[in-house]
Amino acid sequence: MGRAISLVENGAESAEIILASLDEDLISQATILGITGPPGAGKSTLTNGIISQLRQSRKRIGIVAVDPSSPISGGAILGDRIRMMQHATDQDVVMRSMATRGRLGGLCATAGAAVRIMASCGCSTIIIETVGVGQSEMDIISLADITLLVLAPGLGDDIQAMKAGLLEVADILVVNKADCRGADTLAMDLEAVTRKGSAEPTQVCMTVATEGKGIAELLERIDTLDSAHRDSGERQKRRRGAHDQEVLDWCLEILRPTLKSEITKRKLPLLGDPRRKAKEILQEQ
Amino acid sequence: MGTAQRNRVLIGKPGLDGHDRGAKFIAQALRDAGFEVVYTGIRRSPEEIAAAAVQEDVAAVGLSSLSGAHMRLFPAVVEALKKAGAPDIPVLGGGVIPEEDIVALKEAGIVEIFTPGTPIDTIISAYRAACEKQPPG
Amino acid sequence: MPKHPKLTEWEENELAKSLNRFPERKEKFTNHGGEEIPRLGTPESPDDAYLEKLSFPGKYPYTRGVQPTMYRGRLWTMRQYAGFSSAAESNKRYRFLLEQGTSGLSVAFDLPTQIGYDSDDPMSLGEVGKVGVAIDSLADMETLFDQIPLGKVSTSMTINSPAAVLLAMYVAVGEKQGVAPENIKGTIQNDVLKEYVARGTYIFPPKPSLRLITNIFQWCSQNTPAFNTISISGYHIREAGSTAVQEVAFTLANGCTYVQTAIDAGLELDIFARRLAFFFNASSDLLEEVAKFRAARRLWARLMKDRFGARDPASLMLRFHTQTAGNTLTAQQIDNNIVRVTIQALAAVLGGTQSLHTNSKDEAHSLPTEESVRTALRTQQVLAHESGVADTIDPLAGSYYIESLTDKIEREALALIDKIDESGGVVKCIEDGFIQRQIENAAYQYQMEIERGERIIVGVNKFQIQEDKKPPLLRVNPEVEKTQVAKLDGVKNNRNNQQVTNLLARLETAAQGSENLMPYIYDCVKEYATLGEICNVLRKVFGEYKDRG
Ligand SMILES: Nc1nc2c(ncn2[C@@H]2O[C@H](COP(=O)(O)OP(=O)(O)OP(=O)(O)O)[C@@H](O)[C@H]2O)c(=O)[nH]1
Ligand SMILES: [Mg+2]
């Protein structure tokens, strides 16, 4: 499975065969859970707790953990695994770390492919963990059926910063580190913020990820919400959105190398409007 | 079949030794050289490292040990990789390792051993070479 | 010119009292020409700034040292860290060191012991006896100190997460020798916070770890009042690659955390604070290191006074052990290490350390040989008896450079401590990785400077030679693991297992509550419950800490 994901990630020819042979039924049945939030909020620890909980009912689980690449070298240190090493030798916990690789699109394509491969291999829940900063991270979250935003007390003015973007995409707000001072205040603040201007306020959950507290309740809420979304057609709507986003990403992914070589090949004059030149190239393609 | 990503490596510390300055330095240096480094942290069993290497489909595994337990732990990782069905992932090691042990470790299948004072460029090139050695798909 | 009244005051009070109790080592300290060496250099007329920032030795804020006579009264304790695979072998090395004139023992434990695993635990694979001695039960501790009178030596034990267990074993051995607990002297490292950021031998999460530490403070103040209950360590933080300022800041911030936790648990500040000891690194930047030690001493005194309201001078004094920087030892041209160690040891002495470990030149390779250990000890002896730096107090004081650097390090360290407080305290900053990241970045930058040749390391990136002669290395006998496991089996077969089970169950119940766990642990070790058994009970109740990487 790891190999299959790499092949897709690297754009190998054989990727197509793999992706075409996936089990669509399993993919549409699986629940895709997005977990996002600021660095250090406890996303990985929470993911670890969720895995432990789900493993009790013997479910197979996939995790896609995305970390930012260094903008300079393109390299990355992928460290989310550290928090989940207790499941390392469990055959039914499949984890894949990914770097954003500084690309604009593409990440949705590869992360999406990883999710599909995992689902098709029998993972009934797939968790996508990503730091909630940057556009490409936000895009990945659109792949999820249900999105959790993990916050913790003492992370500074994060709520303010988050309000605009992440609070909107989140289905459930998780106040992690409930054992720490300020957790209750944070939860109340969040409730106040979400109640404003919304008929259906986002739910707020409290957890202590390090001790596994609150995770069972959280999973219950996720389940309830997921079934509701399945019934109401919301889930289908999101899958449609994700699907279109993935297709778009693949378009860009496939076009980029061709276009790039085309542009280089043409040795275009330095003068003149780049936008018009682009249009010309695209028309000829 | 096999096309592990050419720039994807795993750095881990088997055993109980918690001195991770060296391992972290290598991880950072590899990142700055453009590698994607899956870092597993300290106190990992050989089986955990092998399982992670397979799932993450890395092109090479780097180990560090400073407690003197390398003779037991490094070969154990090579064995664990074989058992996990990934005998072709090359294993590199570093740490406070005496000359005699280096010979024995290479016989046990560790492709490179670095000792304190090895220039980082040498180490990076070795990782690059090890990644290249992966049989093409 | 008449003496400044403040100087006279100091001479008549602090100094006179000290001289009365402990006369100086010599009646007269003289140079080669027979001229007398003054005890203390001071400005001719000390101004307010001098009195506030430097003052006199043995006087707040202790910039110039914690005792009024410093090394003229008593030399620092020459303490060599050693621990060799089996208890019996280590015992032999300790007796050798005592014969050679060390004044204190220092025990290194192997990693399974430090992480609370017995030698037969699967986690111990390959590690038994590797970096120190393996201790599974009281039986090993008895062997370790066989024929060493615990009433006379002071022993420092590098043990953190399971410190309570090892301390209990040590006191129990003393009891068997007929030494009353109040006469037991020594130090346990017991500094778990730095394990999370720099050294890695943690077991439990921070909260229960802090409880165990507080339990030890309390138990020791009642039972072993002469025992130092913690050695708050910057050594490993520096080894992990921190700067000098970070070393001071993170260490003192940890210190404040322990103090606050103990106060919160209802302990009396002026009773436990006097038993806090520190442990720093002496690296090669001679002047910066001297300034670092002086700054740390002053800053701690100020923190204790201003933040916690300590009154007793003993609570304000930062007393510290120093070890020369292991990470500066090179595998190339290892004799050069002797020179490095000399510079570093000199920094520690000029900085006013209370005890010192000098590394052996071959420590970068493996456990040092007897010969290199001797040279390391001789380095200290040469400094003490030949260099003259021990004959006058705080000799670098008043140097423009040293004083301004001392001020700067104090200022920057305090700013970093404040920053940690603002971000929610040490535990929080460990959990979110702030402290680890700071250290990592400093380490990375430093190492890259070496790689690029901007920083010269003699024999490594410059002045290299072709070397083929490998130094003789001491190897750990691979049989150690087997014999240790066999011994452990023997212990388990010969003890009262029913009693052990009962005591472990009692410990478990106590751990679930909020009682002091030391008495329970003490009972367990006396019945030969093993370290692993005790720690597993606590693991069950407390859980285990997971590294953030
Ligand atoms: N006190 C407390 N600490 C927690 C809790 N959950 C996580 N932590 C700690 O917070 C730190 C960060 O946790 P991670 O799970 O690595 O956080 P993350 O959001 O995945 O961080 P990045 O991957 O770096 O973005 C770790 O030291 C955890 O042990 C909790 O519920 N309570
Ligand atoms: Mg994470």
Coordinates of N, CA, C and O and ligand atoms in Angstrom, one line a residue, chain A residues 43-45 67 79-80 83-84 129, ligand 2:
Chain A
K43 N -3.1 17.6 17.8 CA -3.8 16.9 16.7 C -3.3 15.4 16.6 O -4.1 14.5 16.5
S44 N -2.0 15.3 16.6 CA -1.4 13.9 16.5 C -1.8 13.1 17.7 O -2.1 11.9 17.6
T45 N -1.7 13.7 18.9 CA -2.1 12.9 20.1 C -3.6 12.5 20.1 O -3.9 11.4 20.4
D67 N 2.6 17.5 6.6 CA 3.5 18.5 7.2 C 4.0 19.4 6.1 O 4.2 19.0 5.0
G79 N 7.1 14.5 11.3 CA 7.2 14.0 12.7 C 5.9 13.5 13.4 O 5.9 13.2 14.5
D80 N 4.8 13.5 12.6 CA 3.6 13.1 13.3 C 3.5 11.7 13.8 O 2.8 11.4 14.7
R83 N 4.0 10.5 17.7 CA 2.9 10.4 18.6 C 2.0 9.1 18.4 O 1.2 8.8 19.2
M84 N 2.3 8.4 17.3 CA 1.4 7.3 17.0 C 2.2 6.0 17.0 O 1.7 5.0 16.5
E129 N -4.6 14.4 8.9 CA -4.1 15.4 9.9 C -3.3 16.5 9.1 O -2.4 16.2 8.4
Ligands
MG2 MG 1.1 16.5 14.7

